[in-house]
Amino acid sequence: MKQAYNLLLLLLCAIFCMSCQEDMDLQGSDGTGYLLLTINGSNETTTRAATLPEGYTGRQIAVEIINAKDSVVQKTDDWENWKDHPIKLPVGQYTIKAYSYGFDGKQSAMAAPYYYGSKTINIEKDKELREKVTCKLANVKMSVKIADELKEAFKSFTIYVTSKEAGKCDPIYFNIDLSAAAIKDTAYFPATDLVVKYAATNQDGKKNEATRDLTGVKGNDHYILNFTLGKAENGNGDVTVEVDETLHTYEYTFTVSQTPTNGAITTTGTWDKVAYLKAENVTAGSGVSLEGIKFQYREISTTQTKASEENENPWIDVVTTEKDGVYTAFITGLNPATKYEYRLVNSEAVEIQTPQSFTTEEASEEETNQEILQNAGFEDWYLLEAKLGFLGGDSKTWYPCSKDYYTKNGESFWDSSNPGTTQGMGSMSGGLNPTQGTTEIVHSGSYAAKLETQWAILKLAAASIYTGKFNSLVGANGAKIDFGQPFTSRPISLKGWYQYKPEVIDDDTQEVGNSGVLKNGDTDQCSIYIILAKGTHQVDNTNTKTLLTAENVKADDNFIAYGELPVEQCVSTNGEWKEFNIPLKYKEDQFGEKPTHLIIVCSSSKYGDYFTGAIGSTLYLDDFELVYDGTPAIWE
C-alpha cells in the first residue's frame, strides 16, 4: 500500500511539473507573457455548393496565424482588414494560412474557385517582418468548348461530370446552348479523379453517349473539354482533354510585427446598422494599465488626411461590458454599406489594440421597412369546411386568417393544433378546435386568440398557435408540423399581451411525467417562444430530437436566434392581461447571418408534445408585435 501511495505522489509531482513548464512556455523565455494562447477551431467546414455566399468570387481571402502549438492566435475573414496595420506577435515560429472565405473547395460548384496558400515565418525580437503569401487555385477548374461543326450536326448536347469515387462531390451538369458563340459555364471540383459523361442527339433524333475518365487530377489544374465532330465511320464523336497550366495566381501581402506591446484577439459581426464587437485575451506591455478598457469607433474617411482625421473625425466611445476578461459592445445607428474602424483603449486613452475595420451590410428592403406579423392582433378567423370521404361527415377547422388570405395563399400564415383534431382520426372527436378566436376576453379590437387544452378521445390535445403549417398525424401517437414562414428581417424582441388560466394536472395515463418536468398533481404551464431560422423545421413529436427545445435550437446551426417566455411568467395571470417582451438572443458566431424563416409558437400546455398538461388550461393572446429599435442580445 505504501509503495502504491509513493507512485501516486510521484505521478502528481510529474503532472505539476509539466503544468508549470506549460505556464513558462506560454510566458516565453523572457517571462514577458505578452500572449495568452487559446485553442480556436478551424473555420474550414464542408460547404455544400448550394450554400455559396451571394456574389462569391473566391478573392476575399481569410487569414489565420497559427503558432507552434497549432493554436490560432490571430485571424480575419478578409485580409484587407489587416492592410497597413502591423500585427503584433510574440517571438516565435508561426504558420500563415490564407484561403478563400465562404467556401472550402471540398464540393463541386459552378463559378466557385477556391484559393489557398500557406507560409512558415519566424518573428524575431524588435524586428519587423514583411511577408508575401501567394494563393493558388486549390480546386480544379473545368470549362467546355464545342466545335462549330458539332453545333450544326446536333440539336441537343448534355455534359455530366462527377467524381469517380462515389460521394466525393456532387455531380455538375453543364448547360449547353448550341446556338451560343461560346460556353461560358465554368465548374470547379475538389482534387479527385473525375468521370465525364456526355450525350448528343443528332438532327434525326438519334442519341449517342460516351464516358471518359480523368485521372491524376490535381489542384490548380484547368481541364478544357474540347468536343469536336467525329468521322462518319465511327459516328460516336470524340472528346479530348487539355491541361492549361497558365492559371492566374493572386498575391496578398501584409505586414507582421513581433513588437511585444499591447494586443487582443477581436471578433466582429455586422448588420446594416448594427455591429457587435468582442475582445478576448487582452494583454498590455509593461506599465500599461488594463483599467477602464472600452471600444471606440469611427467611420473611415477616404478624403481626410490622418492629421485632420483626429480633429474632424474623432473616435466615439462605446459602452463596453466586461465579464471574465472578455469585453463586448454593440454599436447601433450605423450607416449601411459603410466601412468603419474600431479599437480598444484604456481609461488613459492608451491604445490596447491597433485599429481594425468592418463594413456594414447593405440595407435590405425587408429590414428597412421592418417586416410585421400577419394578423398580429388575431382579428381574422376563417372556418374551413371539408368532406371526409373515408370517414363520412364534415371537417370544420378554424384558421387564424381571413377567408381572402386563405383563398389567395392556400394556407394560413398562422396554423394551430386544430387540423390534428378535426382531420384524420382526430375528427372522431366531433370537430374539436382547441384554438379559436374569441370576443369574450380581448385586450384590444374585436377578437383575441383562445387556446384551451382539451381531451381528443385518445390523447390530450394541447392547444397551440404557430407560424407554419400542420403536416400530418403520426398514427395515434403524435403529429408532424412544418414550423416557419418566410422572413428575412432581424428584430430584437417579440412583444404582446397574454392571459393564462392554468389547471392542475389530473391524469393517471402513462404519458404524464414523460416531460421530465411536470407530473400528476402539478399546475400546468403555458409557452411562448420565437426563433429565427434558415429554412423551415419539421417537428415530429414522437421523436424528441426534433423538438424545438432551447438545447436543440442552440446546437443546430440552422437556427440563428431564440427567445422564450421565462418559466416564472408561464403561470396564472389571475384573470388579468399581462404584457410580455421576449428578447431574441442571437448566436455569437452567427450574428452576421440572415434568417430565411420566422418561427413563433404558443401553447396552452408547455409540455403538450409529451401529452402532459391539464384539461381546461386556457391561454389568451392578443396584439403581437416585432420590435426592431434598440440593442440586440447575444445568446451566452
GROMACS .gro file of C-alpha atoms in nm, residues 63-306:
model
  244
   63VAL     CA    1  -0.608   3.461  -4.299
   64GLU     CA    2  -0.512   3.264  -3.989
   65ILE     CA    3  -0.186   3.299  -3.796
   66ILE     CA    4  -0.109   2.974  -3.614
   67ASN     CA    5   0.163   2.932  -3.351
   68ALA     CA    6   0.390   2.634  -3.290
   69LYS     CA    7   0.129   2.475  -3.063
   70ASP     CA    8  -0.117   2.471  -3.356
   71SER     CA    9  -0.334   2.740  -3.195
   72VAL     CA   10  -0.489   3.021  -3.399
   73VAL     CA   11  -0.366   3.343  -3.239
   74GLN     CA   12  -0.495   3.590  -3.498
   75LYS     CA   13  -0.746   3.557  -3.780
   76THR     CA   14  -0.958   3.768  -4.010
   77ASP     CA   15  -1.229   3.693  -4.265
   78ASP     CA   16  -1.080   3.949  -4.504
   79TRP     CA   17  -0.707   4.021  -4.527
   80GLU     CA   18  -0.787   4.375  -4.638
   81ASN     CA   19  -0.880   4.444  -4.273
   82TRP     CA   20  -0.511   4.396  -4.185
   83LYS     CA   21  -0.375   4.604  -4.469
   84ASP     CA   22  -0.144   4.879  -4.341
   85HIS     CA   23  -0.196   4.756  -3.981
   86PRO     CA   24   0.107   4.570  -3.838
   87ILE     CA   25   0.016   4.261  -3.635
   88LYS     CA   26   0.190   4.228  -3.303
   89LEU     CA   27   0.309   3.878  -3.212
   90PRO     CA   28   0.543   3.732  -2.951
   91VAL     CA   29   0.878   3.599  -3.072
   92GLY     CA   30   0.847   3.253  -3.226
   93GLN     CA   31   0.759   3.048  -3.531
   94TYR     CA   32   0.419   3.078  -3.696
   95THR     CA   33   0.232   2.942  -3.994
   96ILE     CA   34   0.026   3.180  -4.205
   97LYS     CA   35  -0.270   3.021  -4.379
   98ALA     CA   36  -0.462   3.222  -4.640
   99TYR     CA   37  -0.773   3.089  -4.814
  100SER     CA   38  -1.092   3.192  -4.989
  101TYR     CA   39  -1.356   3.295  -4.738
  102GLY     CA   40  -1.702   3.139  -4.750
  103PHE     CA   41  -1.623   2.814  -4.936
  104ASP     CA   42  -1.363   2.544  -4.872
  105GLY     CA   43  -1.341   2.385  -5.218
  106LYS     CA   44  -1.446   2.043  -5.089
  107GLN     CA   45  -1.758   2.041  -5.303
  108SER     CA   46  -1.830   2.090  -5.670
  109ALA     CA   47  -1.996   2.412  -5.780
  110MET     CA   48  -2.030   2.648  -6.073
  111ALA     CA   49  -1.811   2.960  -6.065
  112ALA     CA   50  -1.655   2.867  -5.728
  113PRO     CA   51  -1.274   2.892  -5.733
  114TYR     CA   52  -1.102   2.820  -5.403
  115TYR     CA   53  -0.760   2.976  -5.345
  116TYR     CA   54  -0.517   2.863  -5.077
  117GLY     CA   55  -0.165   2.945  -4.968
  118SER     CA   56   0.050   2.899  -4.657
  119LYS     CA   57   0.389   3.003  -4.533
  120THR     CA   58   0.604   2.949  -4.222
  121ILE     CA   59   0.757   3.260  -4.068
  122ASN     CA   60   0.985   3.343  -3.776
  123ILE     CA   61   0.923   3.651  -3.564
  124GLU     CA   62   1.242   3.796  -3.418
  125LYS     CA   63   1.276   4.038  -3.131
  126ASP     CA   64   1.247   4.408  -3.219
  127LYS     CA   65   1.232   4.332  -3.590
  128GLU     CA   66   0.951   4.390  -3.835
  129LEU     CA   67   0.888   4.123  -4.093
  130ARG     CA   68   0.716   4.190  -4.425
  131GLU     CA   69   0.589   3.871  -4.588
  132LYS     CA   70   0.401   3.781  -4.903
  133VAL     CA   71   0.169   3.482  -4.923
  134THR     CA   72   0.075   3.361  -5.271
  135CYS     CA   73  -0.264   3.190  -5.302
  136LYS     CA   74  -0.311   2.946  -5.587
  137LEU     CA   75  -0.618   2.768  -5.712
  138ALA     CA   76  -0.659   2.467  -5.480
  139ASN     CA   77  -0.953   2.306  -5.656
  140VAL     CA   78  -0.991   2.201  -6.020
  141LYS     CA   79  -1.127   2.428  -6.292
  142MET     CA   80  -1.323   2.282  -6.582
  143SER     CA   81  -1.457   2.454  -6.892
  144VAL     CA   82  -1.611   2.335  -7.219
  145LYS     CA   83  -1.555   2.417  -7.587
  146ILE     CA   84  -1.793   2.297  -7.859
  147ALA     CA   85  -1.674   2.292  -8.221
  148ASP     CA   86  -1.892   2.482  -8.469
  149GLU     CA   87  -1.947   2.178  -8.691
  150LEU     CA   88  -2.077   1.983  -8.389
  151LYS     CA   89  -2.327   2.259  -8.316
  152GLU     CA   90  -2.468   2.221  -8.668
  153ALA     CA   91  -2.482   1.840  -8.655
  154PHE     CA   92  -2.669   1.805  -8.325
  155LYS     CA   93  -2.984   1.957  -8.182
  156SER     CA   94  -2.909   1.883  -7.817
  157PHE     CA   95  -2.594   1.817  -7.616
  158THR     CA   96  -2.553   1.746  -7.244
  159ILE     CA   97  -2.241   1.707  -7.031
  160TYR     CA   98  -2.239   1.548  -6.686
  161VAL     CA   99  -1.927   1.542  -6.467
  162THR     CA  100  -1.900   1.358  -6.138
  163SER     CA  101  -1.635   1.208  -5.909
  164LYS     CA  102  -1.500   0.864  -5.985
  165GLU     CA  103  -1.512   0.783  -5.615
  166ALA     CA  104  -1.879   0.770  -5.516
  167GLY     CA  105  -1.993   1.055  -5.295
  168LYS     CA  106  -1.671   1.254  -5.320
  169CYS     CA  107  -1.858   1.552  -5.462
  170ASP     CA  108  -2.190   1.642  -5.620
  171PRO     CA  109  -2.231   1.597  -5.997
  172ILE     CA  110  -2.234   1.903  -6.222
  173TYR     CA  111  -2.447   1.944  -6.536
  174PHE     CA  112  -2.321   2.190  -6.798
  175ASN     CA  113  -2.599   2.385  -6.963
  176ILE     CA  114  -2.507   2.362  -7.330
  177ASP     CA  115  -2.667   2.617  -7.561
  178LEU     CA  116  -2.567   2.506  -7.912
  179SER     CA  117  -2.674   2.844  -8.051
  180ALA     CA  118  -2.429   3.034  -7.828
  181ALA     CA  119  -2.094   3.153  -7.957
  182ALA     CA  120  -1.916   3.007  -7.654
  183ILE     CA  121  -1.996   2.804  -7.343
  184LYS     CA  122  -1.945   3.040  -7.053
  185ASP     CA  123  -2.014   2.796  -6.769
  186THR     CA  124  -1.706   2.715  -6.560
  187ALA     CA  125  -1.721   2.443  -6.297
  188TYR     CA  126  -1.489   2.369  -6.006
  189PHE     CA  127  -1.427   2.035  -5.841
  190PRO     CA  128  -1.219   1.909  -5.548
  191ALA     CA  129  -0.890   1.743  -5.645
  192THR     CA  130  -1.019   1.393  -5.718
  193ASP     CA  131  -1.042   1.168  -6.023
  194LEU     CA  132  -1.345   1.258  -6.232
  195VAL     CA  133  -1.578   1.096  -6.486
  196VAL     CA  134  -1.711   1.291  -6.788
  197LYS     CA  135  -2.035   1.163  -6.940
  198TYR     CA  136  -2.187   1.325  -7.247
  199ALA     CA  137  -2.488   1.262  -7.469
  200ALA     CA  138  -2.562   1.413  -7.809
  201THR     CA  139  -2.887   1.393  -8.005
  202ASN     CA  140  -2.850   1.450  -8.381
  203GLN     CA  141  -3.092   1.622  -8.614
  204ASP     CA  142  -3.265   1.287  -8.683
  205GLY     CA  143  -3.333   1.235  -8.311
  206LYS     CA  144  -3.070   0.962  -8.264
  207LYS     CA  145  -2.871   0.975  -7.942
  208ASN     CA  146  -2.503   0.897  -7.892
  209GLU     CA  147  -2.349   0.863  -7.544
  210ALA     CA  148  -1.996   0.811  -7.413
  211THR     CA  149  -1.794   0.823  -7.091
  212ARG     CA  150  -1.433   0.928  -7.029
  213ASP     CA  151  -1.228   0.911  -6.708
  214LEU     CA  152  -0.999   1.193  -6.593
  215THR     CA  153  -0.729   1.053  -6.365
  216GLY     CA  154  -0.439   1.210  -6.176
  217VAL     CA  155  -0.643   1.524  -6.114
  218LYS     CA  156  -0.463   1.787  -5.904
  219GLY     CA  157  -0.546   2.127  -5.759
  220ASN     CA  158  -0.454   2.422  -5.983
  221ASP     CA  159  -0.534   2.214  -6.295
  222HIS     CA  160  -0.758   2.358  -6.563
  223TYR     CA  161  -0.932   2.092  -6.770
  224ILE     CA  162  -1.070   2.217  -7.101
  225LEU     CA  163  -1.313   1.967  -7.258
  226ASN     CA  164  -1.295   2.012  -7.634
  227PHE     CA  165  -1.582   1.845  -7.819
  228THR     CA  166  -1.539   1.800  -8.194
  229LEU     CA  167  -1.739   1.621  -8.462
  230GLY     CA  168  -1.629   1.259  -8.518
  231LYS     CA  169  -1.579   1.091  -8.852
  232ALA     CA  170  -1.875   0.923  -9.021
  233GLU     CA  171  -1.733   0.573  -8.986
  234ASN     CA  172  -1.727   0.573  -8.607
  235GLY     CA  173  -2.014   0.814  -8.555
  236ASN     CA  174  -1.958   0.844  -8.181
  237GLY     CA  175  -1.784   1.181  -8.174
  238ASP     CA  176  -1.464   1.241  -7.980
  239VAL     CA  177  -1.353   1.425  -7.669
  240THR     CA  178  -1.004   1.548  -7.595
  241VAL     CA  179  -0.869   1.677  -7.266
  242GLU     CA  180  -0.611   1.952  -7.237
  243VAL     CA  181  -0.445   2.077  -6.921
  244ASP     CA  182  -0.388   2.451  -6.922
  245GLU     CA  183  -0.111   2.527  -6.670
  246THR     CA  184  -0.118   2.902  -6.717
  247LEU     CA  185  -0.371   2.971  -6.442
  248HIS     CA  186  -0.355   3.305  -6.270
  249THR     CA  187  -0.232   3.329  -5.914
  250TYR     CA  188  -0.325   3.600  -5.668
  251GLU     CA  189  -0.077   3.751  -5.424
  252TYR     CA  190  -0.177   3.904  -5.093
  253THR     CA  191   0.073   4.099  -4.887
  254PHE     CA  192   0.052   4.207  -4.523
  255THR     CA  193   0.297   4.314  -4.257
  256VAL     CA  194   0.362   4.115  -3.940
  257SER     CA  195   0.524   4.287  -3.642
  258GLN     CA  196   0.659   4.100  -3.339
  259THR     CA  197   0.683   4.403  -3.108
  260PRO     CA  198   0.555   4.274  -2.771
  261THR     CA  199   0.336   4.563  -2.658
  262ASN     CA  200  -0.043   4.569  -2.631
  263GLY     CA  201  -0.285   4.332  -2.801
  264ALA     CA  202  -0.616   4.148  -2.809
  265ILE     CA  203  -0.799   3.897  -3.024
  266THR     CA  204  -1.119   4.057  -3.153
  267THR     CA  205  -1.417   3.932  -3.348
  268THR     CA  206  -1.699   4.128  -3.510
  269GLY     CA  207  -2.044   4.068  -3.652
  270THR     CA  208  -2.237   4.325  -3.854
  271TRP     CA  209  -2.586   4.406  -3.977
  272ASP     CA  210  -2.680   4.703  -4.191
  273LYS     CA  211  -2.695   4.944  -3.894
  274VAL     CA  212  -2.554   4.739  -3.605
  275ALA     CA  213  -2.211   4.596  -3.519
  276TYR     CA  214  -2.113   4.355  -3.242
  277LEU     CA  215  -1.758   4.374  -3.107
  278LYS     CA  216  -1.578   4.127  -2.883
  279ALA     CA  217  -1.222   4.128  -2.746
  280GLU     CA  218  -1.055   3.850  -2.551
  281ASN     CA  219  -0.702   3.757  -2.443
  282VAL     CA  220  -0.637   4.127  -2.381
  283THR     CA  221  -0.270   4.196  -2.296
  284ALA     CA  222  -0.061   4.504  -2.232
  285GLY     CA  223   0.306   4.589  -2.224
  286SER     CA  224   0.494   4.686  -1.912
  287GLY     CA  225   0.347   4.987  -1.735
  288VAL     CA  226   0.025   4.990  -1.940
  289SER     CA  227  -0.296   4.971  -1.736
  290LEU     CA  228  -0.588   4.748  -1.827
  291GLU     CA  229  -0.829   4.957  -1.621
  292GLY     CA  230  -1.133   5.114  -1.785
  293ILE     CA  231  -1.097   4.932  -2.118
  294LYS     CA  232  -1.354   5.031  -2.379
  295PHE     CA  233  -1.414   5.019  -2.752
  296GLN     CA  234  -1.402   5.325  -2.974
  297TYR     CA  235  -1.509   5.356  -3.338
  298ARG     CA  236  -1.536   5.600  -3.626
  299GLU     CA  237  -1.625   5.597  -3.992
  300ILE     CA  238  -1.323   5.554  -4.217
  301SER     CA  239  -1.270   5.865  -4.425
  302THR     CA  240  -1.126   5.839  -4.775
  303THR     CA  241  -1.072   6.210  -4.822
  304GLN     CA  242  -0.925   6.336  -4.497
  305THR     CA  243  -0.561   6.315  -4.406
  306LYS     CA  244  -0.454   6.135  -4.092
   0.00000   0.00000   0.00000
